[in-house]
Coordinates of C-alpha atoms in Angstrom, one line a residue:
M1 CA -0.1 0.0 0.0
N2 CA 2.9 2.3 -0.8
N3 CA 1.2 3.9 -3.8
R4 CA -0.4 7.2 -3.1
F5 CA -2.6 9.2 -5.3
K6 CA -4.5 12.6 -5.5
V7 CA -8.1 11.8 -6.4
G8 CA -10.4 14.1 -7.9
I9 CA -14.1 13.7 -8.7
D10 CA -16.3 16.0 -10.6
I11 CA -20.0 15.2 -10.5
G12 CA -21.9 17.6 -12.9
S13 CA -25.5 17.7 -13.7
T14 CA -25.1 15.3 -16.7
T15 CA -21.6 13.7 -16.4
L16 CA -19.0 12.1 -13.9
K17 CA -15.3 12.8 -14.2
V18 CA -12.8 11.1 -12.1
V19 CA -8.7 11.4 -12.2
F20 CA -6.2 9.8 -10.3
L21 CA -2.9 12.2 -10.2
N22 CA 0.6 10.7 -8.9
E23 CA 3.1 12.5 -7.0
N24 CA 4.3 14.5 -10.1
N25 CA 0.5 15.3 -11.0
E26 CA 0.5 13.2 -13.9
I27 CA -2.6 11.5 -14.8
I28 CA -2.5 7.7 -14.0
F29 CA -6.3 7.2 -14.6
S30 CA -9.0 9.1 -16.0
V31 CA -12.6 8.5 -17.2
Y32 CA -15.5 10.9 -18.5
E33 CA -19.0 9.3 -18.5
R34 CA -22.7 10.5 -18.6
H35 CA -24.4 9.3 -15.4
F36 CA -28.2 9.7 -16.8
A37 CA -29.0 10.7 -13.0
N38 CA -27.8 7.4 -11.9
I39 CA -24.7 8.8 -10.0
L40 CA -24.0 6.4 -7.3
R41 CA -24.5 3.5 -9.7
T42 CA -22.0 5.2 -12.3
F43 CA -19.8 6.2 -9.7
R44 CA -19.3 2.7 -8.2
H45 CA -18.8 1.4 -11.6
L46 CA -16.1 4.0 -12.4
L47 CA -14.4 3.4 -9.0
A48 CA -14.4 -0.6 -9.9
Q49 CA -12.4 0.5 -13.1
A50 CA -10.1 2.5 -11.2
Y51 CA -9.2 -0.2 -8.8
E52 CA -8.4 -2.5 -11.6
V53 CA -5.6 0.1 -12.6
V54 CA -4.3 1.6 -9.4
G55 CA -5.0 -1.4 -7.0
E56 CA -4.9 -1.0 -3.2
S57 CA -3.6 2.4 -2.5
R58 CA -3.7 5.5 -0.1
V59 CA -5.5 8.4 -1.8
T60 CA -6.4 12.1 -0.9
I61 CA -10.1 12.6 -2.4
A62 CA -11.8 16.0 -3.0
M63 CA -15.2 16.2 -5.0
T64 CA -16.5 19.3 -7.0
G65 CA -19.5 19.9 -9.3
S66 CA -23.1 20.8 -9.0
A67 CA -24.1 17.2 -7.8
G68 CA -21.0 16.7 -5.6
M69 CA -21.5 18.5 -2.4
S70 CA -24.1 16.3 -0.8
L71 CA -22.2 13.1 -1.7
A72 CA -19.0 14.4 -0.4
K73 CA -20.8 14.8 3.0
R74 CA -22.1 11.5 2.7
L75 CA -18.8 9.9 2.1
D76 CA -16.8 12.1 4.3
V77 CA -14.3 13.5 2.0
S78 CA -13.4 17.2 1.1
F79 CA -15.5 19.3 -1.3
V80 CA -13.9 22.0 -3.3
Q81 CA -15.9 24.9 -5.2
E82 CA -15.8 24.7 -8.9
V83 CA -14.1 28.0 -9.4
V84 CA -11.4 27.2 -6.8
A85 CA -10.7 23.9 -8.5
T86 CA -10.7 25.8 -11.9
T87 CA -8.3 28.6 -10.5
K88 CA -6.0 25.9 -8.8
V89 CA -5.4 23.9 -12.2
L90 CA -5.1 26.7 -14.2
K91 CA -2.4 28.7 -12.1
S92 CA -0.6 25.3 -11.9
N93 CA -0.4 24.4 -15.4
H94 CA -1.5 27.4 -17.4
S95 CA -0.6 30.7 -15.5
E96 CA -0.7 32.9 -18.7
V97 CA -4.5 32.5 -18.8
D98 CA -6.6 35.7 -18.5
V99 CA -10.1 34.2 -18.9
A100 CA -11.4 30.8 -18.7
I101 CA -14.8 29.8 -20.3
E102 CA -16.3 26.6 -18.9
L103 CA -19.5 24.9 -20.4
G104 CA -21.1 21.8 -18.7
G105 CA -24.1 19.9 -18.9
E106 CA -26.5 22.6 -17.3
D107 CA -23.9 25.2 -16.3
A108 CA -21.8 28.0 -17.9
K109 CA -19.1 29.8 -16.4
I110 CA -16.7 32.6 -17.4
V111 CA -13.8 32.9 -14.8
Y112 CA -11.7 36.2 -15.0
L113 CA -8.2 35.5 -13.6
T114 CA -6.1 38.8 -14.2
N115 CA -6.5 41.5 -11.5
G116 CA -8.1 39.2 -9.0
V117 CA -10.4 36.2 -9.6
E118 CA -14.1 36.9 -10.7
Q119 CA -16.6 33.9 -11.7
R120 CA -19.7 34.6 -13.7
M121 CA -22.2 31.9 -13.8
N122 CA -25.8 31.0 -14.9
G123 CA -28.3 31.0 -12.3
I124 CA -32.1 30.5 -13.4
C125 CA -31.5 29.6 -16.7
A126 CA -29.5 26.7 -18.5
G127 CA -30.0 27.9 -22.2
G128 CA -26.5 27.8 -24.0
T129 CA -25.3 24.7 -22.0
G130 CA -24.6 21.2 -22.9
S131 CA -28.1 19.8 -22.1
F132 CA -29.2 22.7 -24.3
I133 CA -27.3 21.6 -27.3
D134 CA -28.5 18.0 -26.7
Q135 CA -32.2 19.1 -27.0
M136 CA -31.4 21.1 -30.1
A137 CA -29.4 18.1 -31.7
S138 CA -32.6 15.8 -31.2
L139 CA -34.6 18.2 -33.2
L140 CA -32.2 17.5 -36.0
Q141 CA -32.3 13.8 -35.2
V142 CA -28.7 13.5 -34.2
D143 CA -26.6 13.7 -31.1
A144 CA -24.3 16.4 -30.0
P145 CA -21.2 15.1 -32.0
G146 CA -23.4 14.7 -35.0
L147 CA -24.7 18.2 -34.6
N148 CA -21.0 19.2 -34.6
E149 CA -20.1 17.3 -37.9
L150 CA -23.1 19.0 -39.5
A151 CA -21.9 22.4 -38.5
K152 CA -18.7 21.8 -40.2
N153 CA -20.4 22.3 -43.8
Y154 CA -22.5 25.3 -43.2
D155 CA -22.9 28.2 -45.3
E156 CA -25.3 30.4 -43.7
V157 CA -26.0 31.4 -39.8
Y158 CA -29.5 32.0 -38.7
P159 CA -30.5 33.8 -35.5
I160 CA -31.8 31.4 -32.8
A161 CA -32.7 32.1 -29.4
A162 CA -30.4 30.4 -26.7
R163 CA -31.8 32.1 -23.7
C164 CA -34.5 29.4 -23.6
G165 CA -34.8 26.0 -24.7
V166 CA -38.4 26.5 -25.8
F167 CA -37.9 29.9 -27.7
A168 CA -35.0 27.9 -29.4
K169 CA -37.0 25.2 -30.5
T170 CA -39.8 27.5 -31.8
D171 CA -37.0 29.0 -33.9
V172 CA -35.5 25.8 -35.3
Q173 CA -38.9 24.1 -36.1
P174 CA -39.9 26.8 -38.8
L175 CA -36.5 26.8 -40.3
L176 CA -36.8 23.0 -40.7
N177 CA -40.3 23.2 -42.1
Q178 CA -39.2 26.0 -44.8
G179 CA -36.3 23.5 -46.0
A180 CA -33.2 25.3 -44.4
S181 CA -30.3 22.7 -44.2
K182 CA -29.6 20.9 -41.1
E183 CA -25.8 22.1 -41.7
N184 CA -26.9 25.8 -41.4
I185 CA -29.3 25.1 -38.2
A186 CA -26.5 23.1 -36.5
V187 CA -24.1 26.1 -36.8
S188 CA -26.6 28.6 -35.9
V189 CA -27.3 26.6 -32.8
L190 CA -23.7 26.6 -31.6
Q191 CA -23.5 30.4 -32.5
A192 CA -26.7 31.1 -30.3
V193 CA -24.7 29.4 -27.4
V194 CA -21.7 31.6 -28.1
I195 CA -24.0 34.6 -28.1
Q196 CA -25.8 33.5 -24.9
T197 CA -22.5 32.9 -22.8
I198 CA -20.8 36.1 -23.8
S199 CA -23.8 38.3 -23.4
G200 CA -25.5 36.5 -20.5
L201 CA -22.4 35.8 -18.4
A202 CA -19.7 38.6 -19.4
Q203 CA -22.5 41.3 -19.4
G204 CA -20.3 43.8 -21.0
R205 CA -16.9 42.9 -19.3
P206 CA -14.4 42.3 -22.2
I207 CA -13.2 38.9 -22.6
R208 CA -9.5 39.9 -23.7
G209 CA -6.2 38.1 -23.5
N210 CA -5.4 34.5 -23.5
I211 CA -8.6 32.4 -23.3
A212 CA -8.9 29.0 -22.1
F213 CA -11.7 26.7 -23.2
L214 CA -12.8 24.0 -20.6
G215 CA -15.6 21.4 -20.0
G216 CA -17.0 18.6 -22.2
P217 CA -18.9 20.6 -24.8
L218 CA -16.0 22.8 -25.6
Y219 CA -13.4 19.8 -25.4
F220 CA -15.5 17.5 -27.7
L221 CA -17.4 20.0 -30.1
S222 CA -14.7 21.6 -32.3
E223 CA -17.2 23.7 -34.0
L224 CA -18.4 25.3 -31.0
R225 CA -14.9 26.3 -30.2
A226 CA -14.5 27.8 -33.7
R227 CA -17.6 29.9 -33.2
F228 CA -16.2 31.4 -29.9
I229 CA -12.8 32.0 -31.6
Q230 CA -14.4 33.7 -34.5
T231 CA -16.8 35.8 -32.2
L232 CA -14.2 37.0 -29.9
E233 CA -11.7 37.6 -32.7
L234 CA -8.9 35.4 -31.1
S235 CA -5.4 34.7 -32.6
D236 CA -4.0 31.2 -32.4
K237 CA -1.6 32.5 -29.5
Q238 CA -4.5 33.5 -27.5
V239 CA -6.4 30.1 -27.7
I240 CA -5.6 27.8 -25.0
L241 CA -7.2 24.2 -25.1
P242 CA -5.5 22.3 -22.3
K243 CA -4.9 18.7 -22.8
N244 CA -7.6 16.6 -21.0
S245 CA -9.7 20.0 -20.7
Q246 CA -12.8 17.9 -20.4
L247 CA -11.3 16.7 -17.0
Y248 CA -10.0 19.9 -15.8
I249 CA -12.2 20.6 -12.9
A250 CA -11.6 17.2 -11.4
I251 CA -8.0 17.9 -11.8
G252 CA -8.2 21.0 -10.0
A253 CA -10.2 19.2 -7.4
A254 CA -7.4 16.6 -7.1
L255 CA -4.8 19.4 -6.6
A256 CA -7.0 21.2 -3.9
A257 CA -7.8 17.9 -1.9
S258 CA -7.0 18.1 1.8
N259 CA -4.0 15.9 3.0
T260 CA -6.3 13.4 4.7
L261 CA -5.5 10.0 3.5
H262 CA -8.0 7.3 2.8
S263 CA -7.7 3.8 2.1
F264 CA -9.0 3.3 -1.6
S265 CA -10.6 0.1 -0.9
D266 CA -12.4 1.4 2.4
F267 CA -13.5 4.4 0.4
I268 CA -15.0 2.0 -2.2
K269 CA -16.8 0.2 0.7
R270 CA -18.2 3.3 1.9
T271 CA -19.7 4.1 -1.6
E272 CA -21.4 0.7 -1.6
Q273 CA -22.9 1.4 1.8
T274 CA -24.3 4.8 0.8
N275 CA -28.0 4.4 -0.4
E276 CA -29.3 5.9 -3.7
N277 CA -31.8 8.8 -3.3
R278 CA -35.1 7.0 -2.0
I279 CA -38.6 8.0 -3.0
E280 CA -39.2 9.3 0.4
D281 CA -36.3 11.8 0.0
L282 CA -38.2 13.6 -2.8
E283 CA -39.8 16.9 -2.1
R284 CA -43.6 16.6 -2.5
L285 CA -46.6 19.1 -3.1
A286 CA -50.0 19.0 -2.2
P287 CA -52.2 17.3 -4.8
L288 CA -54.3 19.4 -7.4
S289 CA -57.6 18.0 -5.6
E290 CA -58.0 16.4 -2.4
S291 CA -60.8 14.0 -3.3
D292 CA -62.7 13.0 -6.4
E293 CA -65.8 15.0 -5.2
Q294 CA -63.6 18.3 -5.2
C295 CA -62.4 17.4 -8.7
Q296 CA -65.7 16.9 -9.9
T297 CA -67.1 20.2 -8.3
F298 CA -64.0 21.9 -10.1
N299 CA -64.8 20.3 -13.4
E300 CA -68.8 21.2 -13.0
R301 CA -67.9 24.7 -12.2
H302 CA -65.8 25.3 -15.4
K303 CA -68.4 23.7 -17.7
Q304 CA -70.7 26.7 -17.0
N305 CA -68.8 29.1 -19.1
S306 CA -68.9 27.5 -22.5
V307 CA -69.7 28.5 -26.0
S308 CA -73.0 27.4 -27.8
Y309 CA -72.6 25.5 -31.0
V310 CA -75.0 25.9 -34.1
D311 CA -74.9 23.5 -37.0
L312 CA -73.0 25.4 -39.9
A313 CA -74.9 23.2 -42.6
T314 CA -78.3 24.4 -41.5
Y315 CA -77.2 28.2 -40.7
Q316 CA -78.0 31.0 -43.0
G317 CA -76.8 34.7 -42.8
D318 CA -73.7 36.6 -42.1
C319 CA -71.0 35.2 -40.0
F320 CA -67.6 36.4 -38.6
L321 CA -64.1 34.6 -38.8
G322 CA -61.6 34.9 -36.2
I323 CA -58.1 33.7 -36.4
D324 CA -55.3 33.5 -33.7
A325 CA -52.0 32.8 -35.3
G326 CA -49.9 31.7 -32.2
S327 CA -46.2 30.8 -31.7
T328 CA -47.0 27.2 -32.0
T329 CA -50.6 26.8 -32.7
T330 CA -53.3 28.0 -35.2
K331 CA -56.8 28.8 -33.9
V332 CA -60.0 29.4 -36.2
V333 CA -63.3 30.2 -35.3
L334 CA -66.5 31.1 -37.2
I335 CA -69.3 32.7 -35.2
D336 CA -72.8 33.6 -36.1
D337 CA -74.2 37.2 -35.1
K338 CA -75.0 35.9 -31.7
G339 CA -71.7 34.8 -30.5
N340 CA -72.4 30.9 -31.3
L341 CA -69.8 28.8 -32.7
L342 CA -70.2 27.4 -36.2
F343 CA -66.7 26.2 -36.9
T344 CA -63.7 25.7 -35.0
Y345 CA -60.0 24.5 -35.5
Y346 CA -57.0 24.3 -33.2
D347 CA -53.8 22.3 -34.1
S348 CA -50.0 22.9 -34.4
N349 CA -48.9 25.3 -37.1
K350 CA -46.0 23.2 -37.9
G351 CA -43.8 26.2 -37.7
S352 CA -45.7 28.0 -40.5
P353 CA -48.7 29.9 -39.4
L354 CA -49.6 31.1 -43.1
T355 CA -49.5 27.4 -44.6
S356 CA -51.5 26.2 -41.7
T357 CA -54.3 28.9 -41.8
I358 CA -54.5 28.4 -45.7
V359 CA -55.3 24.6 -45.1
V360 CA -58.0 25.5 -42.5
L361 CA -59.6 28.1 -44.5
K362 CA -59.9 25.6 -47.4
Q363 CA -61.4 23.3 -45.2
L364 CA -64.0 25.9 -44.0
Y365 CA -64.8 26.9 -47.6
S366 CA -65.4 23.4 -48.4
K367 CA -68.2 23.3 -45.7
L368 CA -69.7 26.7 -46.1
P369 CA -73.4 26.7 -47.3
A370 CA -74.2 28.8 -50.1
R371 CA -76.4 31.1 -48.1
V372 CA -73.7 32.0 -45.4
K373 CA -71.6 34.9 -46.0
I374 CA -68.5 35.8 -44.2
A375 CA -69.2 39.5 -43.4
R376 CA -66.0 40.6 -41.6
S377 CA -62.6 38.9 -40.4
A378 CA -60.0 39.5 -37.9
V379 CA -56.8 38.1 -36.9
T380 CA -54.6 38.3 -33.9
G381 CA -51.3 36.7 -32.3
Y382 CA -47.7 36.4 -33.6
G383 CA -48.6 36.0 -37.0
E384 CA -51.1 38.8 -37.3
A385 CA -49.1 41.1 -39.6
L386 CA -48.2 38.4 -41.9
L387 CA -51.8 36.8 -42.3
Q388 CA -53.3 40.2 -42.5
Q389 CA -51.1 41.2 -45.6
A390 CA -51.2 37.7 -47.3
L391 CA -54.8 36.9 -46.8
K392 CA -56.4 40.6 -47.1
I393 CA -58.0 40.0 -43.6
D394 CA -60.2 43.0 -42.5
I395 CA -58.5 43.8 -39.3
G396 CA -55.7 42.9 -37.0
E397 CA -56.1 43.1 -33.4
I398 CA -53.6 42.9 -30.6
E399 CA -53.8 39.8 -28.5
T400 CA -54.6 41.7 -25.1
I401 CA -57.6 43.4 -26.6
A402 CA -58.8 40.2 -28.1
H403 CA -58.5 38.6 -24.6
Y404 CA -60.3 41.1 -23.0
K405 CA -63.2 41.4 -25.6
A406 CA -63.7 37.4 -25.2
A407 CA -63.3 37.4 -21.4
N408 CA -65.7 40.3 -20.7
Y409 CA -68.3 38.6 -23.2
F410 CA -68.3 35.6 -20.8
L411 CA -67.8 37.4 -17.7
P412 CA -68.9 41.1 -17.7
N413 CA -66.9 43.3 -15.8
V414 CA -64.0 40.9 -15.5
D415 CA -60.9 42.5 -13.8
F416 CA -58.3 39.6 -13.9
I417 CA -57.3 37.7 -17.1
L418 CA -54.5 34.9 -17.2
D419 CA -53.5 33.5 -20.4
I420 CA -51.1 30.5 -21.2
G421 CA -50.0 30.0 -24.8
G422 CA -47.5 28.1 -26.6
Q423 CA -44.5 30.0 -25.3
D424 CA -45.8 32.9 -23.6
M425 CA -48.1 33.6 -20.7
K426 CA -49.8 36.7 -19.8
C427 CA -51.5 38.3 -16.8
L428 CA -54.1 41.4 -17.3
K429 CA -55.5 43.4 -14.8
I430 CA -58.7 45.3 -15.7
R431 CA -60.2 48.3 -14.0
E432 CA -63.4 50.2 -15.0
G433 CA -63.3 48.5 -18.5
N434 CA -59.7 49.6 -19.2
I435 CA -56.6 47.4 -19.3
E436 CA -54.5 48.7 -16.4
S437 CA -51.5 46.6 -16.6
I438 CA -50.0 43.6 -18.5
M439 CA -47.2 41.2 -17.3
L440 CA -45.7 39.0 -19.7
N441 CA -43.0 36.3 -19.4
E442 CA -39.7 37.5 -21.4
A443 CA -36.6 35.4 -21.0
C444 CA -38.0 32.1 -20.0
S445 CA -41.0 29.9 -21.3
S446 CA -41.2 27.2 -18.9
G447 CA -44.8 26.5 -17.9
C448 CA -46.1 27.4 -21.4
G449 CA -47.9 25.0 -23.7
S450 CA -44.6 23.9 -25.7
F451 CA -43.0 23.1 -22.6
L452 CA -46.0 21.1 -21.4
D453 CA -46.4 19.2 -24.6
T454 CA -42.5 18.3 -24.6
F455 CA -42.6 16.8 -21.3
A456 CA -45.9 14.9 -22.0
K457 CA -44.1 13.4 -25.1
S458 CA -41.1 12.4 -23.1
M459 CA -43.5 10.5 -20.8
N460 CA -45.1 8.9 -23.8
H461 CA -48.3 10.9 -23.3
D462 CA -50.3 13.1 -25.3
I463 CA -51.3 16.3 -23.6
E464 CA -54.8 15.2 -22.8
S465 CA -53.6 11.9 -21.1
F466 CA -50.8 14.0 -19.5
V467 CA -53.5 16.1 -18.0
R468 CA -55.5 13.3 -16.8
E469 CA -52.7 11.8 -15.0
A470 CA -51.8 15.0 -13.3
I471 CA -55.4 15.5 -12.0
V472 CA -55.4 12.1 -10.2
S473 CA -51.9 12.4 -8.8
N474 CA -51.8 12.4 -5.0
A475 CA -48.2 12.9 -4.3
P476 CA -46.8 15.4 -7.0
V477 CA -43.1 15.9 -7.0
E478 CA -41.3 19.3 -6.7
L479 CA -39.5 19.9 -9.9
G480 CA -38.8 23.9 -9.5
T481 CA -40.6 26.7 -11.5
R482 CA -37.8 28.0 -13.9
C483 CA -36.0 26.7 -17.0
T484 CA -36.9 23.7 -19.2
V485 CA -33.4 22.2 -19.1
F486 CA -33.0 22.4 -15.2
M487 CA -36.5 20.7 -14.8
N488 CA -35.8 18.2 -17.4
S489 CA -32.8 16.9 -15.1
R490 CA -35.1 17.0 -12.2
V491 CA -37.6 14.9 -14.0
K492 CA -35.0 12.2 -14.8
Q493 CA -33.9 12.2 -11.3
A494 CA -37.3 11.8 -9.9

């Protein structure tokens, strides 16, 4: 048992990294692997691999990473904050670095090392991280390395939102529907990550001097590095890609570990005696309804305010057409002069509000009796201006007024309106017949329709069955309220 090693363990949101350093700080063993939320199981598997290489030995151990703190406490080893680990390894191996940019599975960091250490890190949003790239790659039916390969053959870059995974999806899907090449979309996704990182984290502070690129995405995705280098206008001498940069935080943890020595075999035994997170450990919420009677009462109350239907085939006279061209769906209604519904349509716009509306109108015209006349038409929503010009619709109306008009029809003197759409949600306060204030989500679309639809599909449900399951749930799990990427990780863990 004369062998001694420094062990660094970086447990991130999506990957687990382990390194063993000898007395000369040379890597004797290293591994980088996705844990798919099975952290302890993956950890034990990697330690078994390490034991085959290093055998019985004495080790100093430190953990780091977003998921490392709780496990470090349970295993009684030291925990090193990520920025400390980053600073430690860079000052040891690359003292010339002025700024380090590190991307992980759900976090992004910029660490300024000149004139004092300052760290900038994402907080409530994981847009522009590894998991974000994974989500966008799945839209192109490839994995992250496949997206990187596509990006090598681009000829045009499109603007794509990286602040929010749902917003980005809504940008990518129309490009696919319009025939944009996957190569161009792939590079546009990577460019969006660059813009999000620089604008969201640097926040105006210049990124100058020698720049180190760290973390899995920047190590494995050459085209992502290329977008950073081009955007920051870096020369070859300014670019520092350390050897084993995907493991750098784990190496930093190993260098910063306390001097307490552990028997490696004893440490492995402690991991085997540590339980996985139990169902009882999950934080729970109150159910939506406490009984079947309460749920039925809720449903009956909401059925009271519904629109009356009239058979279009037997109707005669003037009618009125309303179109809502939303971010993800197209809604069309035809009403008579008393507000009764003659025709309705609600479905995904498949990235093209104009095309989907034309298809619906053709369906409507095929059913329209000879004695029925569309007297007036109006359009609202994201595609209002486009549809009004393309289809010569009589008027375009802003969404908030359309909301108020309908709400006040069903509930005279309404004073509060809540609307949840495909990627936006709005709260309207009404006073004395006037819209007094409007609140709208801006940077994040978690909780919107597209967000719910994505999670329903991930659990092999359509939205209707997803809702039915939610209503009868007696022990909902606390998943947080912000960021699709963060919540996706919590769903997998739960």
